[in-house]
PDB file of C-alpha atoms and ligand atoms in Angstrom:
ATOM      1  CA  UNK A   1     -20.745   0.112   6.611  1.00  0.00           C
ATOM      2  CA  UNK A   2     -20.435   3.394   4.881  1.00  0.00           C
ATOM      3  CA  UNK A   3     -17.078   4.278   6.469  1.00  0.00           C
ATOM      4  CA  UNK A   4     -16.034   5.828   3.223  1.00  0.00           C
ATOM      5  CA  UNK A   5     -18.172   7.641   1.618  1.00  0.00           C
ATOM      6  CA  UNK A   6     -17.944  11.807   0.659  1.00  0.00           C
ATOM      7  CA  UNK A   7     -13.966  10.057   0.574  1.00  0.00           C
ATOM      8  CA  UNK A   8     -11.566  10.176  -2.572  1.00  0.00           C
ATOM      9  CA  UNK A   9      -8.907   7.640  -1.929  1.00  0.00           C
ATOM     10  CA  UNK A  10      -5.526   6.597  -4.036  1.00  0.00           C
ATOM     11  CA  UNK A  11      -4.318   3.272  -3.717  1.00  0.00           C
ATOM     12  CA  UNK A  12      -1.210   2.305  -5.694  1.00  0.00           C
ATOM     13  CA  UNK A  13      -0.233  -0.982  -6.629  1.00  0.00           C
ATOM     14  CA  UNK A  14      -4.077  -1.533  -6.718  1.00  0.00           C
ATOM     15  CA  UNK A  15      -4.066  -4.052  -9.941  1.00  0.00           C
ATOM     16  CA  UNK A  16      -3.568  -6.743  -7.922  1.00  0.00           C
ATOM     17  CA  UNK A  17      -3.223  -8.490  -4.180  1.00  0.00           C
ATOM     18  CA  UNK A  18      -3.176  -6.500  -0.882  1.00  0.00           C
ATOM     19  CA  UNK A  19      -4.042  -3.282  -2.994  1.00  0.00           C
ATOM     20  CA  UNK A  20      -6.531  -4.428  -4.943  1.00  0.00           C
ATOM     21  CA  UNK A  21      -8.713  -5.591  -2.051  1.00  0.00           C
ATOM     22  CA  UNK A  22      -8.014  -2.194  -0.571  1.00  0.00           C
ATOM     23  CA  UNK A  23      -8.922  -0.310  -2.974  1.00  0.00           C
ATOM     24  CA  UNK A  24     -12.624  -3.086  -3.595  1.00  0.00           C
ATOM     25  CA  UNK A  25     -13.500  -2.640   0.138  1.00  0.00           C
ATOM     26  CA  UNK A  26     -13.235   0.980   0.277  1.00  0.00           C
ATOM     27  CA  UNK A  27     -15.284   1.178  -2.514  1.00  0.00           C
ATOM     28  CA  UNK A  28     -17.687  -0.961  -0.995  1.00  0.00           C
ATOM     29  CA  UNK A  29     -18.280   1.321   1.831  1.00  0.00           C
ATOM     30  CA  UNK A  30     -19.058   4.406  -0.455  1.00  0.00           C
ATOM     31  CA  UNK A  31     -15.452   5.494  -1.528  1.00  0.00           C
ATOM     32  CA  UNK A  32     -14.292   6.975  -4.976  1.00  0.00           C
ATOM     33  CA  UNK A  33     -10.773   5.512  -5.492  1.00  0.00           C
ATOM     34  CA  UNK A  34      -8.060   5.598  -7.881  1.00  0.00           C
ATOM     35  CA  UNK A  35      -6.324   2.895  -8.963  1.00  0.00           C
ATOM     36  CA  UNK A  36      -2.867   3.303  -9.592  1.00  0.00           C
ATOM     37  CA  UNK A  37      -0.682   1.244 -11.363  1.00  0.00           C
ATOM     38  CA  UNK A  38       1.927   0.527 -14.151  1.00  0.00           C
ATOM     39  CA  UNK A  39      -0.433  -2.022 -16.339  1.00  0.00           C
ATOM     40  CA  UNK A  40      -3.609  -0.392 -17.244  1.00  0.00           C
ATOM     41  CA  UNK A  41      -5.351  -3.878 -17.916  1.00  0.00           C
ATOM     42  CA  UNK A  42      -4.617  -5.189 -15.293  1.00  0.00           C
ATOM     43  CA  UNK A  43      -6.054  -2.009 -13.917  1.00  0.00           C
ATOM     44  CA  UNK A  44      -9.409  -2.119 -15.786  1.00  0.00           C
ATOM     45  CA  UNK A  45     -10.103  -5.852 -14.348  1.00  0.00           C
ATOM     46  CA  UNK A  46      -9.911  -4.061 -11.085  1.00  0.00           C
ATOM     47  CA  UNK A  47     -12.022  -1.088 -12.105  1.00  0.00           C
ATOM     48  CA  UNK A  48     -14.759  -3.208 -13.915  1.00  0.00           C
ATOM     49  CA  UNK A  49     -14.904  -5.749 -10.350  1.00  0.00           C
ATOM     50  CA  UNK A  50     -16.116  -2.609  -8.833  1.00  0.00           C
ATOM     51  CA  UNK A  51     -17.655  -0.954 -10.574  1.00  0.00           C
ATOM     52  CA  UNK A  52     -19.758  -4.080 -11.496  1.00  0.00           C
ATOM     53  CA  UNK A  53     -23.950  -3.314 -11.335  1.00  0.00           C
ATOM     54  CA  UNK A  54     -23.300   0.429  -9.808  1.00  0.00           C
ATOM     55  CA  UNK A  55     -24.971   2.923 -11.568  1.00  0.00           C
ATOM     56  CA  UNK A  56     -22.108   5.854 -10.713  1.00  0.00           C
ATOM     57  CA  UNK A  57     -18.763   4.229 -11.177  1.00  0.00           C
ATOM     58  CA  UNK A  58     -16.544   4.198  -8.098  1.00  0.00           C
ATOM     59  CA  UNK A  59     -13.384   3.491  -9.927  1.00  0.00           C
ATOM     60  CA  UNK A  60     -11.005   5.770 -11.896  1.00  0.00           C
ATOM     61  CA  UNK A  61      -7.901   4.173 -12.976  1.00  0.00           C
ATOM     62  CA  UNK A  62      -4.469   5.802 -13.578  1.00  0.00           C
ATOM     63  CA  UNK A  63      -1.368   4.782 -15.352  1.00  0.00           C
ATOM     64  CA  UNK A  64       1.908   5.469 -13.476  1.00  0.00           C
ATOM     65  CA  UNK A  65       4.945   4.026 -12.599  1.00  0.00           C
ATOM     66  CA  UNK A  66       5.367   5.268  -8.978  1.00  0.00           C
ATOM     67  CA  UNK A  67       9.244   5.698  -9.085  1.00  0.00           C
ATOM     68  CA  UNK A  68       9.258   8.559 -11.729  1.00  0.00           C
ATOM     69  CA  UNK A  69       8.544  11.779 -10.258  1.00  0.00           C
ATOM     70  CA  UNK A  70       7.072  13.441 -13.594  1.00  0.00           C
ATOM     71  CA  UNK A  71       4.804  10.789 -13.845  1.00  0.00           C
ATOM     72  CA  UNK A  72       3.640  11.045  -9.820  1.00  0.00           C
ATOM     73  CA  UNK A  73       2.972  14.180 -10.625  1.00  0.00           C
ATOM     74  CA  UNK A  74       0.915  14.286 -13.112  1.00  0.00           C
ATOM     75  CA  UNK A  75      -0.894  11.372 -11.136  1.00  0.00           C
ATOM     76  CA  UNK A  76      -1.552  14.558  -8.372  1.00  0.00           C
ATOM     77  CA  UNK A  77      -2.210  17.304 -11.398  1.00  0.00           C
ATOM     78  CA  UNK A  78      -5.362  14.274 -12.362  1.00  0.00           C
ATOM     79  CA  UNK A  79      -6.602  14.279  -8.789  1.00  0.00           C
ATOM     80  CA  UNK A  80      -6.351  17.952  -8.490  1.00  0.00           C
ATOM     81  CA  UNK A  81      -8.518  17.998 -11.654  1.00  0.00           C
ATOM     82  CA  UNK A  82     -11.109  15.376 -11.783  1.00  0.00           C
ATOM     83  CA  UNK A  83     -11.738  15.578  -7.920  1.00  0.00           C
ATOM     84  CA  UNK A  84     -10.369  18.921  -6.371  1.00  0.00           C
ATOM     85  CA  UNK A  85     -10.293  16.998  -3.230  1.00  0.00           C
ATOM     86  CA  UNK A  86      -8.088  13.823  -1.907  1.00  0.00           C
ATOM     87  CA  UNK A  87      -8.736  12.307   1.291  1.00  0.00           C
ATOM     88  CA  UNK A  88      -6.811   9.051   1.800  1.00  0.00           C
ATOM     89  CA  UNK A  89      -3.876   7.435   0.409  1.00  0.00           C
ATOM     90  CA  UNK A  90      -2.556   3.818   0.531  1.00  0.00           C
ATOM     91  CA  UNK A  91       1.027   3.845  -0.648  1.00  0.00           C
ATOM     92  CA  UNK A  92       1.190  -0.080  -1.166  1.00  0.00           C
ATOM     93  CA  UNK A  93       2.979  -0.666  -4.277  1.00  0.00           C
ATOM     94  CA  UNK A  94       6.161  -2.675  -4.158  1.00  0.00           C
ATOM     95  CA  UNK A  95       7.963  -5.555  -4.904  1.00  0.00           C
ATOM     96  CA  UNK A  96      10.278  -8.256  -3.866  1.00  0.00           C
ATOM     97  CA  UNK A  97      13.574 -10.477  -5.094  1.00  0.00           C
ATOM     98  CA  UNK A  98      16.003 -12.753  -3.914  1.00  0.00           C
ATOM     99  CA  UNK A  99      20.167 -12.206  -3.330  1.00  0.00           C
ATOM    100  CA  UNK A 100      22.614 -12.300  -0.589  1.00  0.00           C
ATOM    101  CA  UNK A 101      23.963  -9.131  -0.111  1.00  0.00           C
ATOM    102  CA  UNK A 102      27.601 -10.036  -1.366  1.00  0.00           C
ATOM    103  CA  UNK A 103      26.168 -11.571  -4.389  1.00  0.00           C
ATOM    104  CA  UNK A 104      23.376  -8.604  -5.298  1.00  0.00           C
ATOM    105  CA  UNK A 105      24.197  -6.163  -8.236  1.00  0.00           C
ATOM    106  CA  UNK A 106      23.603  -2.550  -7.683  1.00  0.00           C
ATOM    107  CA  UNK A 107      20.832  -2.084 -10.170  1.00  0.00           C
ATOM    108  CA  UNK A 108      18.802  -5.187  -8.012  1.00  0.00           C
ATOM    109  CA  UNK A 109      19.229  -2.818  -4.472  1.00  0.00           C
ATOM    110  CA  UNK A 110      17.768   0.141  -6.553  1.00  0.00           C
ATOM    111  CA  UNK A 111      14.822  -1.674  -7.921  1.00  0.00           C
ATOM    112  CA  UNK A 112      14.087  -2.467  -4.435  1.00  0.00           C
ATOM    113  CA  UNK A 113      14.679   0.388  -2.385  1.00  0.00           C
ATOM    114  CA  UNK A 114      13.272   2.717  -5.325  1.00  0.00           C
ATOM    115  CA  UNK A 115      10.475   0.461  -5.744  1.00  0.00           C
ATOM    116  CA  UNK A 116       9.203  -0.026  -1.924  1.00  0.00           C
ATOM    117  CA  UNK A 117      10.805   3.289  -0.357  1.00  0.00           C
ATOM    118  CA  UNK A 118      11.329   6.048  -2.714  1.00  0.00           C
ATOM    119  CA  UNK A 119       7.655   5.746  -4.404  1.00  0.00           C
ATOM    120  CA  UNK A 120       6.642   6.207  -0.652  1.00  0.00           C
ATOM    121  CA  UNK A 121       8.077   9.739  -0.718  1.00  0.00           C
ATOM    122  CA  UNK A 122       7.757  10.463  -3.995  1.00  0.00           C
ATOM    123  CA  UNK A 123       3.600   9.982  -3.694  1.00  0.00           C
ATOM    124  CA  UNK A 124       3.407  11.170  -0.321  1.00  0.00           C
ATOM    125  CA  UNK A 125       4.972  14.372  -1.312  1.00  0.00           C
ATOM    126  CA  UNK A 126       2.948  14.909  -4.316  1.00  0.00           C
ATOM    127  CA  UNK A 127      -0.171  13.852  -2.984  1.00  0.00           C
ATOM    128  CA  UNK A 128       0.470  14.943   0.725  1.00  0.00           C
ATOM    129  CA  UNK A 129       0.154  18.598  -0.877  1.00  0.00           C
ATOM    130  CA  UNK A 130      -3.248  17.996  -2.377  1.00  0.00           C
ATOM    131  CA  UNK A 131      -4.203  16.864   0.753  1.00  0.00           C
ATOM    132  CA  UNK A 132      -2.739  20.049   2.683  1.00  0.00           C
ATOM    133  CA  UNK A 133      -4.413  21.930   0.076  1.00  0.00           C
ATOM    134  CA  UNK A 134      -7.610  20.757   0.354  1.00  0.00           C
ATOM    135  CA  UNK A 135      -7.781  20.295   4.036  1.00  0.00           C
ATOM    136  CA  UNK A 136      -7.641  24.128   4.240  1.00  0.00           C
ATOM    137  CA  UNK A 137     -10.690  24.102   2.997  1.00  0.00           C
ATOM    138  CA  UNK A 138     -12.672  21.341   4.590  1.00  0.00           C
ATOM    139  CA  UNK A 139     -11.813  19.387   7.767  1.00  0.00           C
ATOM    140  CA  UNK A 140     -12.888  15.790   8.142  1.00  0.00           C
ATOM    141  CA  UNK A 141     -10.765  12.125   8.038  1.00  0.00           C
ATOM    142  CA  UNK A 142      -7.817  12.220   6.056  1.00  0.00           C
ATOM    143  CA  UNK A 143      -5.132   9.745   6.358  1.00  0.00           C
ATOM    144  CA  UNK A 144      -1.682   8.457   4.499  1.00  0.00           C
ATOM    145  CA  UNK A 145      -1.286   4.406   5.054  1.00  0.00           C
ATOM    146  CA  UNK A 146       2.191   3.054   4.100  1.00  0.00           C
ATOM    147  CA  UNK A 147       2.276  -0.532   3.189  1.00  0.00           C
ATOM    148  CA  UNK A 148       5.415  -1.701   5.050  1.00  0.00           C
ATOM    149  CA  UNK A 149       5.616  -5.446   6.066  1.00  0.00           C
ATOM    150  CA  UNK A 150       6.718  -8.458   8.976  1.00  0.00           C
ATOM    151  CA  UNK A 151      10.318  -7.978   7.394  1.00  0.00           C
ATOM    152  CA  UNK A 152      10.749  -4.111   7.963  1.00  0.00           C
ATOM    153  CA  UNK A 153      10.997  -5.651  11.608  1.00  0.00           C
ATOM    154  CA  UNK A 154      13.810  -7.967  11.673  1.00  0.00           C
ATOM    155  CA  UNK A 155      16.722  -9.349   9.630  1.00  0.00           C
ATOM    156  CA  UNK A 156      16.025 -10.598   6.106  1.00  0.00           C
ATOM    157  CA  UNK A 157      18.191 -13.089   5.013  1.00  0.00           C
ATOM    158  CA  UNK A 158      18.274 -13.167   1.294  1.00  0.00           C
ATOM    159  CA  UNK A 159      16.208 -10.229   1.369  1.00  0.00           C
ATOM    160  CA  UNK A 160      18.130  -7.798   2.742  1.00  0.00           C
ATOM    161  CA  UNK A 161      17.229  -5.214   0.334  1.00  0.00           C
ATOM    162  CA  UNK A 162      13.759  -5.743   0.858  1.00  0.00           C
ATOM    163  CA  UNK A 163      13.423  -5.639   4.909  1.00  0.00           C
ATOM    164  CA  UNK A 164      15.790  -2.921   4.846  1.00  0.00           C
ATOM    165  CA  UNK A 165      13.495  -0.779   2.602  1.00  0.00           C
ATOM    166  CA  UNK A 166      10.431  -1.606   4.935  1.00  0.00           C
ATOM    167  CA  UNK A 167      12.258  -0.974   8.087  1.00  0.00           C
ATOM    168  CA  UNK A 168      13.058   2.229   6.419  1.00  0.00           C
ATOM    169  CA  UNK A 169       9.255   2.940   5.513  1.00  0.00           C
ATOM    170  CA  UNK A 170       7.649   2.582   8.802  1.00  0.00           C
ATOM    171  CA  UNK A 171      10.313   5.233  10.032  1.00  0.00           C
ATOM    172  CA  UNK A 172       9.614   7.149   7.233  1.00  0.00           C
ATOM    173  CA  UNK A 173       5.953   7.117   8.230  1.00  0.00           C
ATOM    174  CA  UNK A 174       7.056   8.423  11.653  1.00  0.00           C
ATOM    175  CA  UNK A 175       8.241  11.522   9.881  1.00  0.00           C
ATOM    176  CA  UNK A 176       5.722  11.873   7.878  1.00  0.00           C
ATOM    177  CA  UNK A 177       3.131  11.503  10.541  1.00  0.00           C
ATOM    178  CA  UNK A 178       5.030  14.343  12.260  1.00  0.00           C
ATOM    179  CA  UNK A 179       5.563  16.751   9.355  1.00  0.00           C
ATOM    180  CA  UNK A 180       1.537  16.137   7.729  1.00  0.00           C
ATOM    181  CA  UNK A 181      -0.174  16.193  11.755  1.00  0.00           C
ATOM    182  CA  UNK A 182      -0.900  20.460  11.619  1.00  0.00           C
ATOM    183  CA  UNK A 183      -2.922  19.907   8.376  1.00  0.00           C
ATOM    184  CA  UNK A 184      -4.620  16.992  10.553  1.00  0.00           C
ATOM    185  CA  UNK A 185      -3.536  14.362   7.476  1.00  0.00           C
ATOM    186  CA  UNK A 186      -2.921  11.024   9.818  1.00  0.00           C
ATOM    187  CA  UNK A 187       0.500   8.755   8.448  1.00  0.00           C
ATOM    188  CA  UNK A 188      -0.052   5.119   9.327  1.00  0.00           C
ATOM    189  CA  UNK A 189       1.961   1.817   8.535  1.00  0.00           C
ATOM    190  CA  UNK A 190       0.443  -1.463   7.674  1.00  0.00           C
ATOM    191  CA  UNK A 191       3.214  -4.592   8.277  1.00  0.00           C
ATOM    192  CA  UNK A 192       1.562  -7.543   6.841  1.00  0.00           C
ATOM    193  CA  UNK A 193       2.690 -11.167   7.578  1.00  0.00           C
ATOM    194  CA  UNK A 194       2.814 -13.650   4.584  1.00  0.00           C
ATOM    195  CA  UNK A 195      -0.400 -13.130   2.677  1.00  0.00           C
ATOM    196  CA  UNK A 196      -1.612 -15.019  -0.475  1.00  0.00           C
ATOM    197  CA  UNK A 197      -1.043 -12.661  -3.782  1.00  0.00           C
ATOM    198  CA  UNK A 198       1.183 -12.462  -6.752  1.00  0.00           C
ATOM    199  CA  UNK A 199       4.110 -11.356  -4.962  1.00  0.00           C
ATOM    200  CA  UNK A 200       4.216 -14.170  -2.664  1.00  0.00           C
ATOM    201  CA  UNK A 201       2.709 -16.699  -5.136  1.00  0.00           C
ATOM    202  CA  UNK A 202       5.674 -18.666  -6.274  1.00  0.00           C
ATOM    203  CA  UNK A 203       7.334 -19.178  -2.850  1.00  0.00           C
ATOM    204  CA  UNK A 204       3.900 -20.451  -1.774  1.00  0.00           C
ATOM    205  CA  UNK A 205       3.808 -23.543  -4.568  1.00  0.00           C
ATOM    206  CA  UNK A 206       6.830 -24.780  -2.741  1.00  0.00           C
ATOM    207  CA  UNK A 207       5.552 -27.121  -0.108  1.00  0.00           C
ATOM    208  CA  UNK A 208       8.041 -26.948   1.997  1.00  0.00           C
ATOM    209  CA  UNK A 209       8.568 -23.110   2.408  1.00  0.00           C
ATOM    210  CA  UNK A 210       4.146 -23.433   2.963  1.00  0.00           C
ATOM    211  CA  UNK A 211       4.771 -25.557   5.417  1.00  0.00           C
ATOM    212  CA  UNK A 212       7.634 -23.487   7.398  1.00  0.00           C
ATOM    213  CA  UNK A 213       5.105 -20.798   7.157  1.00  0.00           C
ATOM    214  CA  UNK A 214       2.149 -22.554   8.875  1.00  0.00           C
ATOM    215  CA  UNK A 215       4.502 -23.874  11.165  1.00  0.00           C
ATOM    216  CA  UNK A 216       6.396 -20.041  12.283  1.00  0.00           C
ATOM    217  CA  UNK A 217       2.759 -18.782  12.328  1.00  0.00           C
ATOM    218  CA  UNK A 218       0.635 -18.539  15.709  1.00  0.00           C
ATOM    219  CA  UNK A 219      -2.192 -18.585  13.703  1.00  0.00           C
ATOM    220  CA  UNK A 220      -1.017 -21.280  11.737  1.00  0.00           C
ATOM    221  CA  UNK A 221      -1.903 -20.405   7.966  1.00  0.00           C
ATOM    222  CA  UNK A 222      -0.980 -17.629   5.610  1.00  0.00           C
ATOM    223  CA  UNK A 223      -2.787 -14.538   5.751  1.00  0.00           C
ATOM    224  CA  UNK A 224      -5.621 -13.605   2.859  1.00  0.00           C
ATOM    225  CA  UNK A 225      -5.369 -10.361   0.948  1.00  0.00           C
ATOM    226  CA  UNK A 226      -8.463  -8.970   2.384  1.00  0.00           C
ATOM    227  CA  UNK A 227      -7.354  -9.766   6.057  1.00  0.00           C
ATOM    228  CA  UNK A 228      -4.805  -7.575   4.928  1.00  0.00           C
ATOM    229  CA  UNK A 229      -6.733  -4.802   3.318  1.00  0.00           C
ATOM    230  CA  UNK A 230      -9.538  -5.007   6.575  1.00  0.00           C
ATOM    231  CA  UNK A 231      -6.431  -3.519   8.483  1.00  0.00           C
ATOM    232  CA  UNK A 232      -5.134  -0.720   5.740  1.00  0.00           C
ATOM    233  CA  UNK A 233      -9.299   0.528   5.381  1.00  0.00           C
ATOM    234  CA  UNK A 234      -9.260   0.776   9.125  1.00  0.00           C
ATOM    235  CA  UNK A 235      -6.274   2.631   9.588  1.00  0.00           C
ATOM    236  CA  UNK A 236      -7.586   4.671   7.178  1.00  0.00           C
ATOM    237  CA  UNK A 237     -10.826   5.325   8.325  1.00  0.00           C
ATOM    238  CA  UNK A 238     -11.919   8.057  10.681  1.00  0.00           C
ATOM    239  CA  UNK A 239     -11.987   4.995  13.345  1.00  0.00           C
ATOM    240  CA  UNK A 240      -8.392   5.212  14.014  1.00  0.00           C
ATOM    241  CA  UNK A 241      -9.070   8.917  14.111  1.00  0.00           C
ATOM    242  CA  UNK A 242      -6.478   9.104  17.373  1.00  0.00           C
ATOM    243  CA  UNK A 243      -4.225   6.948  15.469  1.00  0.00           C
ATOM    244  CA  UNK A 244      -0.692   8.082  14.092  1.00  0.00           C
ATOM    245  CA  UNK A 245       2.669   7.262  13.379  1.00  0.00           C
ATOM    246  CA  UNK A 246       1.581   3.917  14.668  1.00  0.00           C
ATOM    247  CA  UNK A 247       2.538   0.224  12.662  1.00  0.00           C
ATOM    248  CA  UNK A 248      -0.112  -1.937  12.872  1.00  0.00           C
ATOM    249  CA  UNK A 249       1.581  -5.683  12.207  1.00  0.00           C
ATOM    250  CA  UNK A 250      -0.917  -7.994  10.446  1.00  0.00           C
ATOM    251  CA  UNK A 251       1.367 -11.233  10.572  1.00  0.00           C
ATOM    252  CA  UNK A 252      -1.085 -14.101  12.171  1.00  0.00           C
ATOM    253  CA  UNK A 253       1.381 -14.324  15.315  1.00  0.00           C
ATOM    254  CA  UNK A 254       4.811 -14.983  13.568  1.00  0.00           C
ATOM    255  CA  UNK A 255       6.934 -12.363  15.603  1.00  0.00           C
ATOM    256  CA  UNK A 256       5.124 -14.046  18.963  1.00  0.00           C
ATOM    257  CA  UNK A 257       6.211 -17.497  18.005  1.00  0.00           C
TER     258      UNK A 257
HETATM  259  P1  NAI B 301       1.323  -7.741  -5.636  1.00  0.00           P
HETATM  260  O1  NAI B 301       2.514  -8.029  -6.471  1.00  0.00           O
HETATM  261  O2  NAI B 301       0.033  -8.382  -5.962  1.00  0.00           O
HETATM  262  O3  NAI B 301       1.061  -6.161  -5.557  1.00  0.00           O
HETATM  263  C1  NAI B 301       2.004  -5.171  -5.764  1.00  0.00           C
HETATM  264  C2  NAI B 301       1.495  -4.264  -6.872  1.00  0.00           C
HETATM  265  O4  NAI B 301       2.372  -3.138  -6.991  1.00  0.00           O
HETATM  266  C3  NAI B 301       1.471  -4.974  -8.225  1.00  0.00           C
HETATM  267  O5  NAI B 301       0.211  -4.809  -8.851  1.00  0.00           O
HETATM  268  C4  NAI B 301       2.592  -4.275  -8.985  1.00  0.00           C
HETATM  269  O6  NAI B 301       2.375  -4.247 -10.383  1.00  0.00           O
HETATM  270  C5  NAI B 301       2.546  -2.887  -8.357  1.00  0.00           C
HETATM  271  N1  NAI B 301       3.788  -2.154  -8.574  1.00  0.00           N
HETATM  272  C6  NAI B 301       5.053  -2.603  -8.395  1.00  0.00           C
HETATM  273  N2  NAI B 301       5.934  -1.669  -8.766  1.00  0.00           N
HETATM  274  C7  NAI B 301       5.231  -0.598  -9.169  1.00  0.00           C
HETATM  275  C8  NAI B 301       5.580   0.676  -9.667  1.00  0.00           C
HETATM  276  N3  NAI B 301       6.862   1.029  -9.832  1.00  0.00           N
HETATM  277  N4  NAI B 301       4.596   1.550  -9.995  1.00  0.00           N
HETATM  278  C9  NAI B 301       3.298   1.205  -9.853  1.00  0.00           C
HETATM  279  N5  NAI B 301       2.898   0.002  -9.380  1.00  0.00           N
HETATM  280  C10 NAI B 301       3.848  -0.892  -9.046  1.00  0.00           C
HETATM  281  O7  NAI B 301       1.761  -8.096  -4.147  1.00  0.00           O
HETATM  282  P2  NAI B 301       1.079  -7.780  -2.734  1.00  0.00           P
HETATM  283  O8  NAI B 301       1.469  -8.893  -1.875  1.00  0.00           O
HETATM  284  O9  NAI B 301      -0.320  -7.419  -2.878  1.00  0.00           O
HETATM  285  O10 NAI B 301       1.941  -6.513  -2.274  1.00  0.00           O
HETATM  286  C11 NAI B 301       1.373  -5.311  -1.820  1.00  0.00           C
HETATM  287  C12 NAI B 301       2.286  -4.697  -0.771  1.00  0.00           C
HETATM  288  O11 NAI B 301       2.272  -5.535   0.380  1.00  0.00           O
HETATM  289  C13 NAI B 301       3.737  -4.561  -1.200  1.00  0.00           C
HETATM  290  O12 NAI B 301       4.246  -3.323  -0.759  1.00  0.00           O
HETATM  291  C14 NAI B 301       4.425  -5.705  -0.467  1.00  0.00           C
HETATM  292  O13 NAI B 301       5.785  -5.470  -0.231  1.00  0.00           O
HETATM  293  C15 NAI B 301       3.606  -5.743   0.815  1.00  0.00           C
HETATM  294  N6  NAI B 301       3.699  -7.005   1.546  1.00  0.00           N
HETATM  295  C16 NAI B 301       3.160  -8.150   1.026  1.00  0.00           C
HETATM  296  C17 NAI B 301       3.265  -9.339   1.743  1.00  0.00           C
HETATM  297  C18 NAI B 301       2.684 -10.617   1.254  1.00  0.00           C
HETATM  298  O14 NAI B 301       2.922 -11.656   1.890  1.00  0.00           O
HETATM  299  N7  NAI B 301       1.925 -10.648   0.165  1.00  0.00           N
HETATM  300  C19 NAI B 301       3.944  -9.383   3.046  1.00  0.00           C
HETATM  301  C20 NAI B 301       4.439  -8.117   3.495  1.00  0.00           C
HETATM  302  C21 NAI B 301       4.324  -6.978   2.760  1.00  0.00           C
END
């Protein structure tokens, strides 16, 4: 499939996990992408697994921590200038931790909610404009895909920093979807289930919490990255073309179960 080609997409968080097999399969359909991220090696493994045998690189990578609003936008001033065009964006970067709410500091509920929510406006505003811009001058697929997750739809315990700032992304997506639909830019959410990356990588050595998984899970396993990321490229795609404001949950069956 060729679903992305003639496309210039940014996917943050793309050094590892969900994003990086995002940002891989869009590639692999004909996509120029731009890896964003905060650790530019772990960046360039990314870039070079693309990249790998093509004769025009796909991959551009770009160092940025996506909670700083000087440094999002000079991650927009790079797109403006090396492409002068932006088509989709995957806002997946984020991050997890652990506390009760009467035990969690301050400074823990702002790495969370600055991490997972306020990147999400801080990128979709920057970017969102070089989209608007450019879709003034050419029509054609162009779409915003928030990475929110199972938790945004239900109590966390332990995490309650964490579901809260998902719940609050796939509303914000709702807004978004409304503000961006006159320049025809489509604002999607992604919830994934428990999927096998770095993030989830520690909880999954302990048996147990494995096992509680397979067991809460219709489908009876954990998800892989790249089920994860076949969802994102779709929403993404001009196949959802009729699709937005819409949360697409990826979770094998848990909320069924
Ligand atoms: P991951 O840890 O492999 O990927 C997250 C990436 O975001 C990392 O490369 C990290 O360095 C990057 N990142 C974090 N903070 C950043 C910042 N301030 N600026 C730039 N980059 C930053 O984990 P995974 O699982 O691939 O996570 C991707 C998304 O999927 C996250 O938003 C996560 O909350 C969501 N998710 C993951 C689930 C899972 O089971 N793996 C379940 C539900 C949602």
């Amino acid at each position: 499939m060729t679903r992305f080609e003639n496309t210039v997409a940014v996917v943050t968080g793309a050094g590892s996990g969900i994003g990086e097999q995002t940002a891989f399969q869009m590639a692999q359909e004909g996509g120029k992408v731009v890896l964003v991220g905060r650790t530019v090696s772990k960046l360039e493994k990314v870039a070079d697994r693309i990249n790998e045998g093509l004769t025009e690189p796909r991959a551009d990578i770009f160092q940025a921590d996506v909670t700083r609003e000087d440094e999002v936008s000079k991650l927009a001033d790079f797109v403006q200038r090396t492409y002068g065009d932006l088509h989709v964006v995957v806002n997946n970067a984020g991050t997890s931790g652990k506390s009760t709410i009467m035990e969690m500091e301050e400074t823990e509920w702002n790495r969370i909610q600055n991490t997972n929510l306020k990147s999400v406006y801080l990128v979709s505003k920057a970017l969102g404009r070089v989209m608007a811009e450019s879709s003034e001058k050419e029509e054609g697929n162009r779409a915003i895909v928030n990475v929110a997750s199972l938790s945004g739809h239900k109590a966390g315990a332990k995490i309650p920093h964490y579901s809260s700032s998902k719940a609050a992304v796939i509303n914000f997506t709702k807004s978004l979807a409304l503000e961006f639909a006159p320049y025809g830019i489509r604002v999607n959410s992604v919830s994934p289930g428990f999927a096998e990356t770095p993030l989830t990588e520690q909880g999954l050595r302990n048996k147990r919490f494995e096992e509680a998984i397979q067991r809460n899970t219709a489908l009876g396993r954990v998800g892989k990255p790249e089920e994860i990321a076949q969802v994102i490229t779709f929403a993404a795609s001009k196949e959802a073309s009729y699709m937005t404001g819409s949360d697409l949950l990826v979770d094998g069956g848990w909320m069924i179960k």
